[in-house]
Amino acid sequence: IPEAERKSLAGVGAQYDSEVVYHSIKQELLDQGVIYTDMETAVREYPEIVKEHFMKCVPINDHKFVALHAAVWSGGSFVYVPKGVKLDVPLQSYFRLNSPESGQFEHTLIIVEEGASLHFIEGCSAPKYNKVNLHAGCVELYVKKNAYLRYSTIENWSKNMMNLNTKKCTVEKNGKIEWIMGSFGSKISMLYPFTILGDNSKLEFTAISFAGKGQNLDTGLKVVHNGINNSTMVNSKSISKDGGICTFRSNIVVPKKADNS
């Protein structure tokens, strides 16, 4: 067989193998009752689950960019993990903004039911343009009783991007959330993931921000200890180079009712 034809056949074989693996994993998820799809499909096929959770964790009157997002959102990921299901393989989504002078308003909605566990990885990027782009996405995370979620995200936008993303999580009794975040791009970022902790729940927040020339990254977190016996651990690092600006901004609220926090 000529070399060119061998390479062609090898490519077909590799593609076929990858498709088989993809369908195998997808079927395995379906067999466990896990739903992993895009938001538009979720609205059509699972309307009751979406209606119960959509824009409930992040209310539309939170701030003006959330209101804009609620009005024009499109795209995004929907993940539902049923009670007691523990996923060993991470699920992953990637968003890319490909047009100049445009906005991206994807919505990510993740529900981890009682006793379930999930690791979700999300990546964001955009090519470099001379015109300013806007990213005003929204992430809503629900961690139910005794559940676990690790949410890992890398935002590597180009330096023409205004990144005004909103992320929020509610954690019920004995639940745990791990935020793993990397902010490496954009002209301006304002991003403060917000977590509300219930009784005996835990938050681990690990983040790194890198600002180069012409970048202003204003990042941090917000936490409310809304129950007893809960804990928050924050490990955040910032790097500035060539005049880049990094600001760390946090608000960790432990009210009187949060005994032994």
Coordinates of C-alpha atoms in Angstrom, one line a residue:
I1 CA 0.0 0.0 0.0
P2 CA 1.5 3.4 -0.9
E3 CA 2.6 5.6 2.0
A4 CA 0.0 8.3 1.4
E5 CA -2.8 5.7 1.4
R6 CA -1.4 4.0 4.6
K7 CA -1.5 7.4 6.3
S8 CA -5.0 8.0 5.1
L9 CA -6.2 4.6 6.4
A10 CA -4.4 5.2 9.7
G11 CA -6.2 8.5 10.1
V12 CA -9.6 6.8 9.5
G13 CA -8.7 4.1 12.0
A14 CA -7.8 6.6 14.6
Q15 CA -11.0 8.6 14.0
Y16 CA -13.1 5.4 14.2
D17 CA -11.4 4.4 17.5
S18 CA -12.0 7.8 19.0
E19 CA -15.7 7.7 17.9
V20 CA -16.1 4.3 19.5
V21 CA -14.6 5.5 22.7
Y22 CA -16.8 8.6 22.7
H23 CA -20.0 6.6 22.2
S24 CA -18.9 4.1 24.8
I25 CA -18.4 6.8 27.4
K26 CA -21.6 8.5 26.4
Q27 CA -23.6 5.3 26.7
E28 CA -21.9 4.6 30.1
L29 CA -23.1 8.0 31.3
L30 CA -26.6 7.4 30.1
D31 CA -26.7 3.9 31.7
Q32 CA -26.0 5.7 35.1
G33 CA -28.7 8.3 34.5
V34 CA -26.1 11.1 34.0
I35 CA -27.2 13.9 31.7
Y36 CA -24.4 15.8 29.9
T37 CA -25.5 18.0 27.0
D38 CA -25.7 21.5 25.8
M39 CA -28.1 24.0 27.4
E40 CA -30.4 24.4 24.4
T41 CA -30.9 20.6 24.3
A42 CA -31.4 20.5 28.1
V43 CA -34.2 23.2 27.8
R44 CA -36.0 21.1 25.2
E45 CA -35.5 17.6 26.6
Y46 CA -35.3 18.2 30.4
P47 CA -37.4 21.3 31.0
E48 CA -38.5 20.5 34.5
I49 CA -34.9 20.1 35.8
V50 CA -33.8 23.3 34.0
K51 CA -36.8 25.3 35.2
E52 CA -36.1 24.3 38.8
H53 CA -32.5 25.5 38.8
F54 CA -32.0 28.0 35.9
M55 CA -31.2 31.5 37.3
K56 CA -32.2 30.4 40.8
C57 CA -28.7 30.2 42.2
V58 CA -27.8 33.5 40.4
P59 CA -30.8 35.8 40.4
I60 CA -31.3 38.0 37.3
N61 CA -31.2 41.2 39.5
D62 CA -27.8 40.4 40.9
H63 CA -26.1 42.9 38.7
K64 CA -26.5 44.4 35.2
F65 CA -24.3 41.9 33.4
V66 CA -26.3 39.0 34.8
A67 CA -29.5 40.7 33.6
L68 CA -27.9 41.0 30.2
H69 CA -26.9 37.4 30.3
A70 CA -30.4 36.2 31.3
A71 CA -31.8 38.2 28.3
V72 CA -29.5 37.0 25.6
W73 CA -27.8 33.8 26.8
S74 CA -26.9 31.0 24.3
G75 CA -24.9 27.9 24.4
G76 CA -23.2 26.4 27.5
S77 CA -23.1 23.0 29.3
F78 CA -25.7 21.1 31.3
V79 CA -24.7 18.3 33.7
Y80 CA -27.0 16.3 35.9
V81 CA -25.5 13.6 38.2
P82 CA -28.2 11.5 39.9
K83 CA -28.3 10.5 43.5
G84 CA -25.4 8.2 44.6
V85 CA -23.6 8.2 41.2
K86 CA -19.8 8.8 41.4
L87 CA -18.1 9.5 38.2
D88 CA -14.5 8.4 37.9
V89 CA -13.8 10.2 34.6
P90 CA -13.9 14.0 34.4
L91 CA -16.3 15.7 32.1
Q92 CA -14.9 18.5 30.0
S93 CA -16.3 21.5 27.9
Y94 CA -14.5 24.1 25.9
F95 CA -15.8 27.5 24.8
R96 CA -14.2 29.7 22.1
L97 CA -15.3 33.1 20.9
N98 CA -14.4 33.4 17.2
S99 CA -15.9 36.7 16.0
P100 CA -14.6 40.2 16.6
E101 CA -16.7 42.9 18.3
S102 CA -19.1 40.2 19.6
G103 CA -20.3 38.9 23.0
Q104 CA -20.3 35.4 24.4
F105 CA -23.1 34.5 26.9
E106 CA -22.8 30.8 27.6
H107 CA -24.6 29.3 30.6
T108 CA -23.2 26.4 32.6
L109 CA -25.6 24.5 34.9
I110 CA -24.4 21.6 37.0
I111 CA -26.5 19.7 39.5
V112 CA -24.8 17.0 41.7
E113 CA -27.5 15.2 43.6
E114 CA -27.2 13.6 47.1
G115 CA -24.2 11.4 47.6
A116 CA -23.0 11.9 44.0
S117 CA -19.6 13.1 42.8
L118 CA -18.2 14.9 39.7
H119 CA -15.1 16.5 38.4
F120 CA -15.9 19.0 35.6
I121 CA -13.3 20.8 33.5
E122 CA -14.1 24.0 31.6
G123 CA -11.8 25.9 29.2
C124 CA -12.3 29.3 27.5
S125 CA -10.2 31.1 24.9
A126 CA -10.5 33.5 21.9
P127 CA -8.2 34.5 19.0
K128 CA -6.7 38.0 19.1
Y129 CA -8.6 40.8 17.5
N130 CA -8.1 44.6 17.3
K131 CA -11.7 45.1 18.5
V132 CA -13.0 44.6 22.0
N133 CA -15.1 41.5 22.8
L134 CA -17.3 40.8 25.8
H135 CA -17.7 37.7 27.8
A136 CA -20.6 37.7 30.2
G137 CA -21.2 34.0 30.9
C138 CA -22.9 32.5 34.0
V139 CA -22.1 29.4 36.0
E140 CA -24.6 27.9 38.4
L141 CA -23.4 24.9 40.6
Y142 CA -25.7 22.9 42.9
V143 CA -24.0 20.5 45.3
K144 CA -26.6 18.5 47.2
K145 CA -26.3 16.6 50.6
N146 CA -23.2 14.5 50.9
A147 CA -22.2 15.4 47.4
Y148 CA -18.8 16.4 45.9
L149 CA -17.9 18.6 43.0
R150 CA -14.6 19.7 41.7
Y151 CA -15.0 22.5 39.2
S152 CA -11.8 23.3 37.2
T153 CA -11.6 26.2 34.8
I154 CA -8.9 27.8 32.7
E155 CA -9.7 31.2 31.2
N156 CA -7.0 32.1 28.6
W157 CA -8.8 34.8 26.7
S158 CA -7.0 37.1 24.2
K159 CA -6.1 40.6 25.4
N160 CA -9.0 42.3 23.6
M161 CA -11.5 40.5 25.9
M162 CA -13.6 42.1 28.6
N163 CA -14.2 39.1 30.9
L164 CA -17.2 39.8 33.2
N165 CA -18.2 36.3 34.2
T166 CA -20.5 35.3 37.1
K167 CA -20.1 32.0 39.0
K168 CA -22.0 30.8 42.1
C169 CA -22.4 27.6 44.0
T170 CA -24.7 26.4 46.8
V171 CA -23.5 23.5 49.0
E172 CA -25.9 21.6 51.1
K173 CA -25.2 19.6 54.3
N174 CA -22.0 17.5 54.3
G175 CA -21.3 18.6 50.7
K176 CA -17.9 19.8 49.3
I177 CA -16.9 22.1 46.5
E178 CA -13.4 22.5 45.1
W179 CA -12.9 25.5 42.8
I180 CA -9.7 25.2 40.7
M181 CA -9.2 28.3 38.6
G182 CA -6.6 29.8 36.3
S183 CA -6.9 33.3 34.8
F184 CA -4.3 34.0 32.2
G185 CA -5.9 36.2 29.5
S186 CA -8.2 39.1 28.8
K187 CA -7.8 42.9 28.8
I188 CA -9.9 43.2 31.9
S189 CA -11.3 40.4 34.1
M190 CA -13.7 40.8 37.1
L191 CA -14.4 37.4 38.5
Y192 CA -15.4 36.4 42.1
P193 CA -16.9 32.9 42.4
F194 CA -19.5 33.0 45.1
T195 CA -20.2 30.0 47.4
I196 CA -22.9 29.5 50.0
L197 CA -22.1 26.8 52.6
G198 CA -24.7 24.7 54.5
D199 CA -24.1 22.7 57.7
N200 CA -20.9 20.6 57.8
S201 CA -19.9 21.6 54.3
K202 CA -16.5 22.5 52.9
L203 CA -15.0 24.8 50.3
E204 CA -11.5 24.6 48.9
F205 CA -10.5 27.4 46.6
T206 CA -7.2 27.2 44.6
A207 CA -6.5 29.9 42.0
I208 CA -3.7 31.5 40.1
S209 CA -3.8 34.8 38.0
F210 CA -1.2 36.0 35.6
A211 CA -1.3 39.6 34.2
G212 CA 1.1 40.7 31.5
K213 CA 1.4 44.0 29.7
G214 CA -1.9 45.8 29.2
Q215 CA -3.9 43.4 31.4
N216 CA -5.9 44.2 34.5
L217 CA -7.2 41.0 36.3
D218 CA -9.5 41.7 39.3
T219 CA -10.2 38.3 40.8
G220 CA -11.0 36.7 44.1
L221 CA -13.9 35.0 45.8
K222 CA -17.0 35.4 48.0
V223 CA -18.1 32.9 50.6
V224 CA -21.0 32.9 53.1
H225 CA -20.9 30.3 55.9
N226 CA -24.6 29.8 56.1
G227 CA -24.4 26.8 58.4
I228 CA -22.5 25.3 61.4
N229 CA -19.3 23.2 61.4
N230 CA -18.2 24.3 57.9
S231 CA -14.8 25.4 56.6
T232 CA -13.2 27.4 53.8
M233 CA -9.6 27.1 52.6
V234 CA -8.2 29.6 50.2
N235 CA -4.9 29.3 48.3
S236 CA -4.6 32.1 45.7
K237 CA -1.5 33.3 43.9
S238 CA -1.1 36.3 41.6
I239 CA 1.7 37.2 39.2
S240 CA 2.2 40.5 37.5
K241 CA 4.7 41.2 34.7
D242 CA 5.6 44.2 32.5
G243 CA 3.1 46.5 34.1
G244 CA 0.2 44.0 34.3
I245 CA -2.2 44.5 37.2
C246 CA -3.5 41.8 39.5
T247 CA -6.0 42.6 42.3
F248 CA -7.2 40.0 44.8
R249 CA -10.6 40.8 46.2
S250 CA -12.3 38.5 48.8
N251 CA -15.3 38.6 51.1
I252 CA -15.6 35.7 53.5
V253 CA -18.6 36.1 55.8
V254 CA -19.0 34.0 59.0
P255 CA -22.1 35.2 60.8
K256 CA -22.8 34.5 64.5
K257 CA -25.0 31.5 63.7
A258 CA -22.2 29.7 62.0
D259 CA -21.0 27.9 65.1
N260 CA -17.7 26.0 65.0
S261 CA -16.8 27.4 61.5

